[in-house]
Amino acid sequence: MRVPLSWLREYVDLPATATGRDVQTRLIAAGLEVETVERLGAGLTGPLVVGQVLTIEELTEFKKPIRFCTVNVGDANGTGEAQEIICGARNFAEGDKVVVALPGAVLPGDFHIAERKTYGRMSRGMICSGDELGMGDDGSGGIIVLPPEIEIGTDATELLELYDEVLDIAVTPDRGYCLSMRGVAREAATAYGLPLRDPALLDVPAPNSYGYPVTVTDPTGCDRFTARTVVGLDPEARSPIWLRRRLQKAGMRPISLAVDITNYVMLELGQPLHAYDRTRVQGAIGVRRAEQGEKITTLDGVKRVLDAGDLVITDDRGPIGLAGVMGGADTEIADSVTDPETGEVRGTTEVVIEAAHFDAVSIARTARRHKLSSEASRRFERGVDPQAAAAAAQRTVDLLVLLAGGTAEAGVTEIVAPSAPRTVTMRADHPDRVAGVTYGRETVVRRLQEVGCDVYGQDDLTVTVPSWRPDLAHPNDLAEEVIRLEGYENLPSTLPQPPSGRGLTARQRLHRRVGRLLAGAGYVEAPNYPFVAEQVFDQLGLAADDPNREVVKLVNPLSDEEPAMRTTLLPGLLGALRRNDGRGSHDLALFETGLVFHPAAEAGEAVVLPVDRRPTDEEIARLNAPLPEQPRHVAVVLAGAREQAGWWGKGRPADWADAIEAARSVAREAGAELIVRQGQYGPWHPGRCAELAVVVDGTEQVVGYAGELHPRVVKALHLPARTCAMELNLDTVERASAGALRAPRISTFPVATQDVALVVGADVPAAEVETALREGAGELLESLRLFDVFTGEQIGEGRKSLAYALRFRAGDRTLTVEEASAARDTAVALAAERTGAVLRGA
């Protein structure tokens, strides 16, 4: 909400010396978020005057149209002679009144005006547009053309109110009343301890039976509807300068007199209004829920299909407006048009003014459903004063009569659903107990009355909440009002003394260690949003019955294109890899550790926990029961070169082995033994995919996959060729840990190395051979490493040779050659038994 200080002073007699910064400080202390104070006219100095265009000479010898004008500025130039000015704008004519910056003036942006020769003529000044004066968009798209009654030579800085300060307030959802000058003025009056001139205190005629007919069939959605009619409007009437400037300062663009007046009253009182062209409304106005599939074209020219939950305004033809959001094009106020033959100006001459109060939740859902946030919907969503509707309608009627020459019809329609004032019961010392400060009953009552409440009672207070504060519903809300008006800065600052902590949990420490490990291995962390589109599972090639397709859907997603919570980290990481590759970074290694989300086994609704005591363990368990399972995963993706080429060598590209090694490294960091074997799953290439498993409590569990992605997935997601990936369930890997890591015992005895080359079938995974060798070698085996894979004619078709280096060591003696050889032979024998391995050359 943009609040011009000059406008604010109409309702509160602020000190004459109070600047925008001073008011900002007071309002912030009262709890409003005043983000900035904008100084309008900063850097602007005169002379800036009103002039009348006398002649216009078109200069056609240049690439763009240029006009040489003479302008009468009266005695402002010291000579009384016409001022010669070059101008490129074309939205003005001879005889028009314009704003002229004379030589010596300085415009915003430190733009100095001086006499200079341009386009072959001397230009002694500048004819100004609104943008050049820092006024913002005035709807003209060019030079400011003033009303003809403005006197020549008038100081334009005062006429256009160019010097002002504007407070930009970020209005929180519970302070909807501050989306109006009336609401901010009330806060300023309270902050300064000054009386408020309430602009809503108007003489409003009583409703009668001969107003414009209105029918409300959904009183829950619309509990108040006021309709007033004004006829005889002058279609040539334009918004006066003061009205246009106030709208501009508040961040709105002037459109036409009738629309400008409704916008002005909305900004002033906080009540959204709508003006219908009465000649285009057929029959009575109605308020109802839309029928499923009904259509309406709104003022923005968009044809919308309505939902049964939408609240609409109707006439005999059907919907003519989305209630509380935007009006329909069928009943729009017509722009004034001059008949080229007769010269008659035609436009809207009769209007019906709507001032209604709609249900906040209904309006919010409609605005979100149609992606149509408007100034009206923003206010209704946060709560509008229902009692202000009649006053707002009257204020609109008064301005239309005053500025457009209209006549208010005597009929007044007002439909009101029965309702009782809202009351809250609170102990007088409740704010004291909340804040830890003794305010006393008198202070509590006085502050609540300043807010607008009626307060009765002694120890137990009965508080009648004002109609403009729908957010005051509980004793704590009232306590907050007392505390903020007394000043948050006056609350004592007491540091809590919590018990000493135990540091990070084992899960948190592992999470950090894994992050450091992967970063040290050359991976870059790339955190992503946890939201995905369900079609990404098709792109990843997941089976129709894959558990990862069962997602948790959000009721209120940030984007309708990504309404589900992720079940895998790969979509986000692969998206990051694709974006970086598209921007020229082709050698990539990214990782992420984060939560994935799986639906709970049994659906349920979360309970509402009490706030007056600590919840019981059972209540907390019921709260957590419906929550989705959220295991922590770790994933990496690779593309391009893993090792760069240079003087040291050729380098090499990233491949499936790098992805598997990342998984092994994570498992080692967690203290778990990772089982790696050939596998096949979803997005991975069936011949270059490893299934990763661990043993938890004696049971083997698959925890992830690693390898090269399938070409179809690479094509569907527009990834670089041969992209590789790995994903692990980090929580399950942690459970497979043997416990706290123990420092290895360093043996002082030498190592015995034995190399073996085993020939196996080409379809036998190396992991199976390695497992058999480890088991067969026994406790003397210190490490085992595959250092060569060979295929060729020497070993036969369909066969491969796997060469392993086995390191043996005993902790209490030096191994003999016989002992090392015996352990090697036992390992080879077990590998031969399980995999059919044969010693190469045997």
Short mmCIF file of N, CA and C in Angstrom, two decimals, residues 473-593:
data_model
loop_
_atom_site.label_atom_id
_atom_site.label_comp_id
_atom_site.label_asym_id
_atom_site.label_seq_id
_atom_site.Cartn_x
_atom_site.Cartn_y
_atom_site.Cartn_z
N ALA A 473 -9.87 -12.33 16.94
CA ALA A 473 -10.82 -13.41 17.22
C ALA A 473 -10.55 -14.12 18.54
N HIS A 474 -9.37 -13.93 19.14
CA HIS A 474 -9.00 -14.66 20.35
C HIS A 474 -8.34 -13.70 21.35
N PRO A 475 -8.29 -14.09 22.61
CA PRO A 475 -7.64 -13.23 23.61
C PRO A 475 -6.20 -12.87 23.25
N ASN A 476 -5.48 -13.82 22.64
CA ASN A 476 -4.09 -13.51 22.28
C ASN A 476 -4.02 -12.42 21.21
N ASP A 477 -5.02 -12.35 20.34
CA ASP A 477 -5.04 -11.27 19.34
C ASP A 477 -5.18 -9.92 20.03
N LEU A 478 -6.04 -9.86 21.03
CA LEU A 478 -6.22 -8.61 21.77
C LEU A 478 -4.97 -8.27 22.57
N ALA A 479 -4.35 -9.29 23.14
CA ALA A 479 -3.11 -9.04 23.88
C ALA A 479 -2.03 -8.48 22.95
N GLU A 480 -1.97 -8.98 21.73
CA GLU A 480 -0.98 -8.48 20.78
C GLU A 480 -1.22 -7.01 20.46
N GLU A 481 -2.48 -6.61 20.35
CA GLU A 481 -2.78 -5.20 20.08
C GLU A 481 -2.28 -4.32 21.22
N VAL A 482 -2.51 -4.74 22.44
CA VAL A 482 -2.05 -3.95 23.59
C VAL A 482 -0.52 -3.86 23.59
N ILE A 483 0.12 -4.99 23.35
CA ILE A 483 1.60 -5.03 23.41
C ILE A 483 2.20 -4.17 22.31
N ARG A 484 1.69 -4.24 21.09
CA ARG A 484 2.30 -3.48 19.99
C ARG A 484 2.09 -1.98 20.18
N LEU A 485 0.91 -1.58 20.70
CA LEU A 485 0.68 -0.15 20.89
C LEU A 485 1.47 0.39 22.08
N GLU A 486 1.75 -0.45 23.04
CA GLU A 486 2.61 -0.02 24.14
C GLU A 486 4.08 -0.02 23.72
N GLY A 487 4.38 -0.69 22.62
CA GLY A 487 5.73 -0.67 22.09
C GLY A 487 6.48 -1.96 22.33
N TYR A 488 6.78 -2.65 21.24
CA TYR A 488 7.58 -3.87 21.38
C TYR A 488 8.96 -3.56 21.97
N GLU A 489 9.45 -2.34 21.66
CA GLU A 489 10.77 -1.98 22.15
C GLU A 489 10.80 -1.83 23.66
N ASN A 490 9.61 -1.73 24.30
CA ASN A 490 9.55 -1.58 25.75
C ASN A 490 9.47 -2.91 26.48
N LEU A 491 9.41 -4.00 25.73
CA LEU A 491 9.40 -5.31 26.38
C LEU A 491 10.80 -5.61 26.92
N PRO A 492 10.89 -6.16 28.10
CA PRO A 492 12.22 -6.48 28.64
C PRO A 492 12.88 -7.58 27.83
N SER A 493 14.18 -7.45 27.64
CA SER A 493 14.94 -8.45 26.89
C SER A 493 15.58 -9.41 27.87
N THR A 494 15.08 -10.65 27.87
CA THR A 494 15.58 -11.67 28.79
C THR A 494 16.09 -12.84 27.99
N LEU A 495 17.36 -13.12 28.11
CA LEU A 495 17.93 -14.24 27.37
C LEU A 495 17.48 -15.56 27.99
N PRO A 496 17.01 -16.49 27.19
CA PRO A 496 16.63 -17.79 27.75
C PRO A 496 17.86 -18.57 28.19
N GLN A 497 17.67 -19.47 29.10
CA GLN A 497 18.75 -20.31 29.59
C GLN A 497 18.42 -21.78 29.36
N PRO A 498 18.61 -22.21 28.12
CA PRO A 498 18.27 -23.61 27.82
C PRO A 498 19.33 -24.54 28.39
N PRO A 499 18.97 -25.80 28.59
CA PRO A 499 19.99 -26.76 29.03
C PRO A 499 21.03 -26.95 27.94
N SER A 500 22.21 -27.31 28.34
CA SER A 500 23.28 -27.50 27.36
C SER A 500 22.89 -28.57 26.35
N GLY A 501 23.21 -28.33 25.11
CA GLY A 501 22.84 -29.25 24.05
C GLY A 501 23.79 -30.41 23.93
N ARG A 502 23.42 -31.35 23.09
CA ARG A 502 24.25 -32.54 22.86
C ARG A 502 24.92 -32.51 21.50
N GLY A 503 24.87 -31.35 20.86
CA GLY A 503 25.50 -31.26 19.55
C GLY A 503 24.63 -31.87 18.47
N LEU A 504 25.21 -32.11 17.34
CA LEU A 504 24.48 -32.68 16.21
C LEU A 504 24.18 -34.14 16.45
N THR A 505 23.07 -34.59 15.87
CA THR A 505 22.74 -36.01 15.94
C THR A 505 23.64 -36.78 14.97
N ALA A 506 23.64 -38.09 15.13
CA ALA A 506 24.45 -38.92 14.24
C ALA A 506 24.00 -38.75 12.79
N ARG A 507 22.69 -38.60 12.58
CA ARG A 507 22.17 -38.42 11.22
C ARG A 507 22.65 -37.09 10.64
N GLN A 508 22.64 -36.04 11.46
CA GLN A 508 23.11 -34.74 10.98
C GLN A 508 24.61 -34.78 10.67
N ARG A 509 25.37 -35.44 11.52
CA ARG A 509 26.83 -35.51 11.28
C ARG A 509 27.12 -36.27 9.99
N LEU A 510 26.39 -37.37 9.76
CA LEU A 510 26.60 -38.13 8.53
C LEU A 510 26.24 -37.28 7.31
N HIS A 511 25.14 -36.55 7.40
CA HIS A 511 24.71 -35.68 6.31
C HIS A 511 25.83 -34.69 5.95
N ARG A 512 26.44 -34.10 6.95
CA ARG A 512 27.50 -33.13 6.69
C ARG A 512 28.77 -33.80 6.16
N ARG A 513 29.08 -34.98 6.70
CA ARG A 513 30.28 -35.67 6.23
C ARG A 513 30.15 -36.06 4.76
N VAL A 514 28.97 -36.53 4.40
CA VAL A 514 28.75 -36.93 3.01
C VAL A 514 28.87 -35.71 2.09
N GLY A 515 28.33 -34.59 2.51
CA GLY A 515 28.45 -33.38 1.71
C GLY A 515 29.90 -32.97 1.52
N ARG A 516 30.68 -33.01 2.60
CA ARG A 516 32.10 -32.66 2.48
C ARG A 516 32.85 -33.65 1.60
N LEU A 517 32.50 -34.94 1.74
CA LEU A 517 33.14 -35.98 0.95
C LEU A 517 32.94 -35.75 -0.54
N LEU A 518 31.69 -35.53 -0.95
CA LEU A 518 31.41 -35.36 -2.37
C LEU A 518 31.99 -34.05 -2.90
N ALA A 519 31.94 -32.99 -2.08
CA ALA A 519 32.56 -31.74 -2.51
C ALA A 519 34.06 -31.92 -2.70
N GLY A 520 34.68 -32.68 -1.81
CA GLY A 520 36.11 -32.95 -1.96
C GLY A 520 36.42 -33.79 -3.16
N ALA A 521 35.44 -34.58 -3.62
CA ALA A 521 35.66 -35.43 -4.80
C ALA A 521 35.38 -34.68 -6.10
N GLY A 522 35.09 -33.39 -6.00
CA GLY A 522 34.90 -32.59 -7.21
C GLY A 522 33.46 -32.34 -7.59
N TYR A 523 32.51 -32.77 -6.76
CA TYR A 523 31.11 -32.52 -7.05
C TYR A 523 30.70 -31.16 -6.48
N VAL A 524 29.73 -30.52 -7.13
CA VAL A 524 29.20 -29.23 -6.69
C VAL A 524 27.78 -29.45 -6.19
N GLU A 525 27.49 -28.95 -4.98
CA GLU A 525 26.16 -29.13 -4.42
C GLU A 525 25.16 -28.25 -5.15
N ALA A 526 24.01 -28.82 -5.50
CA ALA A 526 22.97 -28.10 -6.23
C ALA A 526 21.61 -28.40 -5.60
N PRO A 527 21.27 -27.69 -4.50
CA PRO A 527 19.96 -27.93 -3.88
C PRO A 527 18.83 -27.52 -4.81
N ASN A 528 17.74 -28.27 -4.79
CA ASN A 528 16.60 -28.00 -5.68
C ASN A 528 15.31 -27.96 -4.88
N TYR A 529 14.28 -27.35 -5.50
CA TYR A 529 12.95 -27.36 -4.88
C TYR A 529 12.43 -28.80 -4.83
N PRO A 530 11.66 -29.15 -3.81
CA PRO A 530 11.18 -30.54 -3.69
C PRO A 530 9.89 -30.80 -4.46
N PHE A 531 9.56 -29.96 -5.46
CA PHE A 531 8.31 -30.10 -6.18
C PHE A 531 8.57 -30.65 -7.58
N VAL A 532 7.71 -31.54 -8.04
CA VAL A 532 7.89 -32.15 -9.36
C VAL A 532 6.54 -32.24 -10.06
N ALA A 533 6.61 -32.37 -11.39
CA ALA A 533 5.44 -32.69 -12.20
C ALA A 533 5.39 -34.20 -12.38
N GLU A 534 4.20 -34.75 -12.35
CA GLU A 534 4.08 -36.21 -12.41
C GLU A 534 4.53 -36.78 -13.76
N GLN A 535 4.48 -35.96 -14.82
CA GLN A 535 4.91 -36.49 -16.13
C GLN A 535 6.40 -36.76 -16.18
N VAL A 536 7.16 -36.24 -15.21
CA VAL A 536 8.60 -36.50 -15.22
C VAL A 536 8.89 -37.98 -15.00
N PHE A 537 7.97 -38.69 -14.34
CA PHE A 537 8.18 -40.13 -14.13
C PHE A 537 8.10 -40.89 -15.45
N ASP A 538 7.28 -40.38 -16.39
CA ASP A 538 7.25 -40.99 -17.73
C ASP A 538 8.58 -40.73 -18.43
N GLN A 539 9.10 -39.53 -18.28
CA GLN A 539 10.38 -39.21 -18.92
C GLN A 539 11.51 -40.03 -18.34
N LEU A 540 11.41 -40.38 -17.05
CA LEU A 540 12.44 -41.21 -16.42
C LEU A 540 12.27 -42.69 -16.72
N GLY A 541 11.17 -43.05 -17.38
CA GLY A 541 10.97 -44.44 -17.77
C GLY A 541 10.56 -45.34 -16.63
N LEU A 542 9.91 -44.81 -15.60
CA LEU A 542 9.48 -45.65 -14.48
C LEU A 542 8.29 -46.50 -14.89
N ALA A 543 8.22 -47.70 -14.38
CA ALA A 543 7.11 -48.60 -14.67
C ALA A 543 5.82 -48.04 -14.09
N ALA A 544 4.70 -48.47 -14.66
CA ALA A 544 3.41 -47.93 -14.22
C ALA A 544 3.13 -48.24 -12.76
N ASP A 545 3.63 -49.36 -12.24
CA ASP A 545 3.39 -49.73 -10.85
C ASP A 545 4.56 -49.39 -9.94
N ASP A 546 5.48 -48.58 -10.41
CA ASP A 546 6.64 -48.22 -9.59
C ASP A 546 6.19 -47.44 -8.35
N PRO A 547 6.67 -47.79 -7.17
CA PRO A 547 6.26 -47.06 -5.94
C PRO A 547 6.61 -45.57 -5.99
N ASN A 548 7.62 -45.21 -6.76
CA ASN A 548 7.98 -43.79 -6.84
C ASN A 548 6.95 -42.96 -7.58
N ARG A 549 5.99 -43.61 -8.23
CA ARG A 549 4.91 -42.86 -8.88
C ARG A 549 3.82 -42.45 -7.89
N GLU A 550 3.83 -43.04 -6.70
CA GLU A 550 2.84 -42.68 -5.68
C GLU A 550 3.36 -41.44 -4.95
N VAL A 551 2.74 -40.30 -5.22
CA VAL A 551 3.27 -39.03 -4.74
C VAL A 551 2.32 -38.39 -3.73
N VAL A 552 2.89 -37.48 -2.97
CA VAL A 552 2.11 -36.62 -2.08
C VAL A 552 1.79 -35.35 -2.85
N LYS A 553 0.51 -35.07 -3.05
CA LYS A 553 0.11 -33.88 -3.81
C LYS A 553 -0.23 -32.74 -2.86
N LEU A 554 0.16 -31.54 -3.26
CA LEU A 554 -0.09 -30.35 -2.46
C LEU A 554 -1.45 -29.76 -2.81
N VAL A 555 -2.17 -29.34 -1.78
CA VAL A 555 -3.44 -28.67 -2.00
C VAL A 555 -3.21 -27.27 -2.55
N ASN A 556 -2.09 -26.68 -2.16
CA ASN A 556 -1.81 -25.27 -2.46
C ASN A 556 -0.43 -25.12 -3.10
N PRO A 557 -0.19 -25.70 -4.28
CA PRO A 557 1.18 -25.70 -4.83
C PRO A 557 1.61 -24.30 -5.25
N LEU A 558 2.93 -24.07 -5.20
CA LEU A 558 3.46 -22.80 -5.70
C LEU A 558 3.22 -22.68 -7.20
N SER A 559 3.28 -23.81 -7.89
CA SER A 559 3.05 -23.83 -9.33
C SER A 559 2.13 -25.01 -9.66
N ASP A 560 1.11 -24.73 -10.45
CA ASP A 560 0.20 -25.81 -10.84
C ASP A 560 0.90 -26.84 -11.73
N GLU A 561 2.03 -26.46 -12.33
CA GLU A 561 2.76 -27.39 -13.17
C GLU A 561 3.56 -28.39 -12.34
N GLU A 562 3.82 -28.09 -11.07
CA GLU A 562 4.57 -29.00 -10.20
C GLU A 562 3.82 -29.16 -8.88
N PRO A 563 2.72 -29.93 -8.90
CA PRO A 563 1.87 -30.02 -7.71
C PRO A 563 2.25 -31.13 -6.73
N ALA A 564 3.27 -31.92 -7.06
CA ALA A 564 3.60 -33.11 -6.25
C ALA A 564 4.95 -32.95 -5.58
N MET A 565 5.11 -33.63 -4.44
CA MET A 565 6.41 -33.68 -3.75
C MET A 565 7.25 -34.80 -4.36
N ARG A 566 8.54 -34.57 -4.43
CA ARG A 566 9.42 -35.50 -5.11
C ARG A 566 9.55 -36.83 -4.35
N THR A 567 9.72 -37.89 -5.11
CA THR A 567 10.02 -39.21 -4.53
C THR A 567 11.44 -39.64 -4.88
N THR A 568 12.10 -38.84 -5.67
CA THR A 568 13.49 -39.08 -6.06
C THR A 568 14.15 -37.73 -6.28
N LEU A 569 15.47 -37.67 -6.07
CA LEU A 569 16.21 -36.42 -6.24
C LEU A 569 16.58 -36.17 -7.70
N LEU A 570 16.44 -37.17 -8.56
CA LEU A 570 16.96 -37.05 -9.91
C LEU A 570 16.31 -35.95 -10.75
N PRO A 571 14.97 -35.74 -10.72
CA PRO A 571 14.41 -34.69 -11.59
C PRO A 571 15.04 -33.32 -11.37
N GLY A 572 15.20 -32.93 -10.12
CA GLY A 572 15.78 -31.62 -9.84
C GLY A 572 17.24 -31.54 -10.26
N LEU A 573 18.02 -32.58 -9.94
CA LEU A 573 19.44 -32.57 -10.29
C LEU A 573 19.65 -32.60 -11.80
N LEU A 574 18.86 -33.41 -12.49
CA LEU A 574 19.00 -33.49 -13.95
C LEU A 574 18.57 -32.17 -14.59
N GLY A 575 17.56 -31.51 -14.01
CA GLY A 575 17.17 -30.19 -14.51
C GLY A 575 18.28 -29.18 -14.34
N ALA A 576 18.97 -29.22 -13.18
CA ALA A 576 20.10 -28.31 -12.95
C ALA A 576 21.23 -28.60 -13.93
N LEU A 577 21.48 -29.88 -14.18
CA LEU A 577 22.54 -30.25 -15.12
C LEU A 577 22.18 -29.76 -16.53
N ARG A 578 20.92 -29.91 -16.92
CA ARG A 578 20.50 -29.47 -18.26
C ARG A 578 20.64 -27.95 -18.40
N ARG A 579 20.25 -27.18 -17.37
CA ARG A 579 20.36 -25.72 -17.45
C ARG A 579 21.82 -25.29 -17.55
N ASN A 580 22.69 -25.91 -16.76
CA ASN A 580 24.10 -25.53 -16.80
C ASN A 580 24.74 -25.92 -18.13
N ASP A 581 24.37 -27.08 -18.65
CA ASP A 581 24.90 -27.49 -19.94
C ASP A 581 24.43 -26.53 -21.04
N GLY A 582 23.18 -26.09 -20.96
CA GLY A 582 22.66 -25.17 -21.95
C GLY A 582 23.31 -23.80 -21.90
N ARG A 583 23.93 -23.48 -20.75
CA ARG A 583 24.59 -22.19 -20.61
C ARG A 583 26.11 -22.30 -20.82
N GLY A 584 26.55 -23.41 -21.38
CA GLY A 584 27.94 -23.51 -21.77
C GLY A 584 28.85 -24.26 -20.82
N SER A 585 28.34 -24.73 -19.68
CA SER A 585 29.17 -25.53 -18.75
C SER A 585 28.92 -27.00 -19.06
N HIS A 586 29.83 -27.62 -19.79
CA HIS A 586 29.59 -28.97 -20.28
C HIS A 586 30.21 -30.07 -19.41
N ASP A 587 31.21 -29.73 -18.61
CA ASP A 587 31.84 -30.73 -17.74
C ASP A 587 31.26 -30.55 -16.34
N LEU A 588 30.33 -31.41 -15.98
CA LEU A 588 29.53 -31.19 -14.78
C LEU A 588 29.54 -32.40 -13.87
N ALA A 589 29.58 -32.13 -12.57
CA ALA A 589 29.43 -33.16 -11.54
C ALA A 589 28.68 -32.51 -10.39
N LEU A 590 27.40 -32.83 -10.24
CA LEU A 590 26.55 -32.20 -9.25
C LEU A 590 26.07 -33.22 -8.23
N PHE A 591 25.79 -32.76 -7.01
CA PHE A 591 25.22 -33.66 -6.01
C PHE A 591 24.20 -32.91 -5.18
N GLU A 592 23.34 -33.68 -4.54
CA GLU A 592 22.35 -33.12 -3.62
C GLU A 592 22.03 -34.15 -2.55
N THR A 593 21.90 -33.68 -1.33
CA THR A 593 21.35 -34.52 -0.25
C THR A 593 20.07 -33.84 0.21
#
